[in-house]
PDB file of C-alpha atoms in Angstrom:
ATOM      1  CA  MET X 103       2.380-103.801   8.520  1.00 75.00           C
ATOM      2  CA  ALA X 104       0.027-106.740   9.060  1.00 84.00           C
ATOM      3  CA  TYR X 105      -1.825-107.474  12.286  1.00 87.00           C
ATOM      4  CA  SER X 106      -3.168-110.878  13.293  1.00 90.00           C
ATOM      5  CA  LEU X 107      -6.614-110.470  14.865  1.00 92.00           C
ATOM      6  CA  LYS X 108      -8.541-113.246  16.572  1.00 93.00           C
ATOM      7  CA  ILE X 109     -12.335-113.390  16.417  1.00 95.00           C
ATOM      8  CA  ARG X 110     -13.826-113.681  19.908  1.00 95.00           C
ATOM      9  CA  LYS X 111     -17.296-114.142  21.307  1.00 96.00           C
ATOM     10  CA  VAL X 112     -18.778-110.897  22.669  1.00 93.00           C
ATOM     11  CA  GLY X 113     -22.213-111.598  24.160  1.00 94.00           C
ATOM     12  CA  ASN X 114     -24.313-113.089  21.351  1.00 97.00           C
ATOM     13  CA  SER X 115     -22.017-111.582  18.697  1.00 97.00           C
ATOM     14  CA  SER X 116     -18.415-111.913  17.598  1.00 96.00           C
ATOM     15  CA  GLY X 117     -15.730-109.249  17.603  1.00 94.00           C
ATOM     16  CA  VAL X 118     -12.032-108.576  17.310  1.00 92.00           C
ATOM     17  CA  ILE X 119      -9.706-106.771  19.694  1.00 91.00           C
ATOM     18  CA  LEU X 120      -7.637-104.101  17.959  1.00 92.00           C
ATOM     19  CA  PRO X 121      -4.164-103.550  19.394  1.00 92.00           C
ATOM     20  CA  LYS X 122      -3.494-100.121  20.902  1.00 92.00           C
ATOM     21  CA  SER X 123      -0.752 -99.470  18.332  1.00 92.00           C
ATOM     22  CA  LEU X 124      -3.223-100.058  15.490  1.00 91.00           C
ATOM     23  CA  LEU X 125      -5.794 -97.723  17.064  1.00 93.00           C
ATOM     24  CA  GLU X 126      -3.133 -95.025  17.412  1.00 93.00           C
ATOM     25  CA  GLU X 127      -2.029 -95.579  13.815  1.00 91.00           C
ATOM     26  CA  MET X 128      -5.626 -95.174  12.628  1.00 90.00           C
ATOM     27  CA  GLY X 129      -6.181 -92.134  14.858  1.00 91.00           C
ATOM     28  CA  VAL X 130      -9.175 -93.647  16.656  1.00 93.00           C
ATOM     29  CA  GLU X 131     -10.058 -94.528  20.215  1.00 92.00           C
ATOM     30  CA  GLU X 132     -12.677 -96.452  22.154  1.00 91.00           C
ATOM     31  CA  GLY X 133     -16.179 -95.351  21.191  1.00 91.00           C
ATOM     32  CA  ASP X 134     -15.218 -94.126  17.702  1.00 91.00           C
ATOM     33  CA  GLU X 135     -17.001 -95.583  14.700  1.00 89.00           C
ATOM     34  CA  LEU X 136     -15.189 -97.616  12.027  1.00 91.00           C
ATOM     35  CA  PHE X 137     -16.469 -98.579   8.583  1.00 87.00           C
ATOM     36  CA  ALA X 138     -15.734-101.857   6.795  1.00 89.00           C
ATOM     37  CA  VAL X 139     -15.450-101.081   3.070  1.00 85.00           C
ATOM     38  CA  ARG X 140     -15.367-103.806   0.420  1.00 91.00           C
ATOM     39  CA  GLU X 141     -12.488-103.234  -2.011  1.00 91.00           C
ATOM     40  CA  ALA X 142     -12.614-103.956  -5.760  1.00 93.00           C
ATOM     41  CA  ASP X 143     -10.216-106.887  -5.297  1.00 95.00           C
ATOM     42  CA  GLY X 144     -12.581-108.506  -2.776  1.00 92.00           C
ATOM     43  CA  GLY X 145     -10.583-107.382   0.252  1.00 93.00           C
ATOM     44  CA  LEU X 146     -11.963-105.422   3.149  1.00 90.00           C
ATOM     45  CA  ARG X 147     -10.677-102.058   4.374  1.00 87.00           C
ATOM     46  CA  LEU X 148     -11.329-100.838   7.915  1.00 88.00           C
ATOM     47  CA  THR X 149     -11.499 -97.040   8.047  1.00 88.00           C
ATOM     48  CA  PRO X 150     -12.693 -94.316  10.434  1.00 87.00           C
ATOM     49  CA  PHE X 151     -14.117 -92.401   7.446  1.00 78.00           C
ATOM     50  CA  ASP X 152     -17.557 -93.095   6.019  1.00 72.00           C
ATOM     51  CA  PRO X 153     -16.933 -93.289   2.255  1.00 70.00           C
ATOM     52  CA  GLU X 154     -20.620 -92.689   1.434  1.00 76.00           C
ATOM     53  CA  PHE X 155     -20.636 -89.516   3.549  1.00 73.00           C
ATOM     54  CA  ALA X 156     -17.365 -88.354   1.987  1.00 69.00           C
ATOM     55  CA  GLU X 157     -18.848 -88.886  -1.470  1.00 75.00           C
ATOM     56  CA  ALA X 158     -21.982 -86.931  -0.499  1.00 78.00           C
ATOM     57  CA  VAL X 159     -19.823 -84.050   0.770  1.00 74.00           C
ATOM     58  CA  GLU X 160     -17.872 -83.995  -2.501  1.00 80.00           C
ATOM     59  CA  ASP X 161     -21.137 -83.980  -4.477  1.00 84.00           C
ATOM     60  CA  ALA X 162     -22.431 -81.087  -2.344  1.00 83.00           C
ATOM     61  CA  ARG X 163     -19.209 -79.122  -2.858  1.00 83.00           C
ATOM     62  CA  ALA X 164     -19.397 -79.623  -6.610  1.00 87.00           C
ATOM     63  CA  PHE X 165     -23.042 -78.472  -6.591  1.00 88.00           C
ATOM     64  CA  MET X 166     -22.196 -75.380  -4.530  1.00 84.00           C
ATOM     65  CA  ASP X 167     -19.241 -74.562  -6.788  1.00 86.00           C
ATOM     66  CA  SER X 168     -21.397 -74.814  -9.892  1.00 90.00           C
ATOM     67  CA  HIS X 169     -24.070 -72.545  -8.326  1.00 89.00           C
ATOM     68  CA  ARG X 170     -21.734 -70.138  -6.536  1.00 87.00           C
ATOM     69  CA  ASN X 171     -23.341 -66.995  -7.980  1.00 89.00           C
ATOM     70  CA  ALA X 172     -26.852 -68.062  -6.976  1.00 88.00           C
ATOM     71  CA  PHE X 173     -25.701 -68.750  -3.410  1.00 84.00           C
ATOM     72  CA  ARG X 174     -24.063 -65.301  -3.250  1.00 85.00           C
ATOM     73  CA  GLU X 175     -27.291 -63.671  -4.338  1.00 86.00           C
ATOM     74  CA  LEU X 176     -29.326 -65.666  -1.828  1.00 87.00           C
ATOM     75  CA  ALA X 177     -26.939 -64.698   0.965  1.00 88.00           C
ATOM     76  CA  LYS X 178     -27.630 -60.973   0.474  1.00 84.00           C
TER      77      LYS X 178
END
């Protein structure tokens, strides 16, 4: 589904108003943080998930998995 969003002046900045149905679809509400992510095709994706943080978490999980025995020993 496509949404038409109009850019509006907000103080000294510009912003867009997101329809309630879109917010519900994304699972976000007022005050939540959204991330604009540039796609390989040049498009832009708006997401409530920080892709850099998600990547860091995956890297940490891989590190912990590869050093599982050391962490078990340290936990004793």
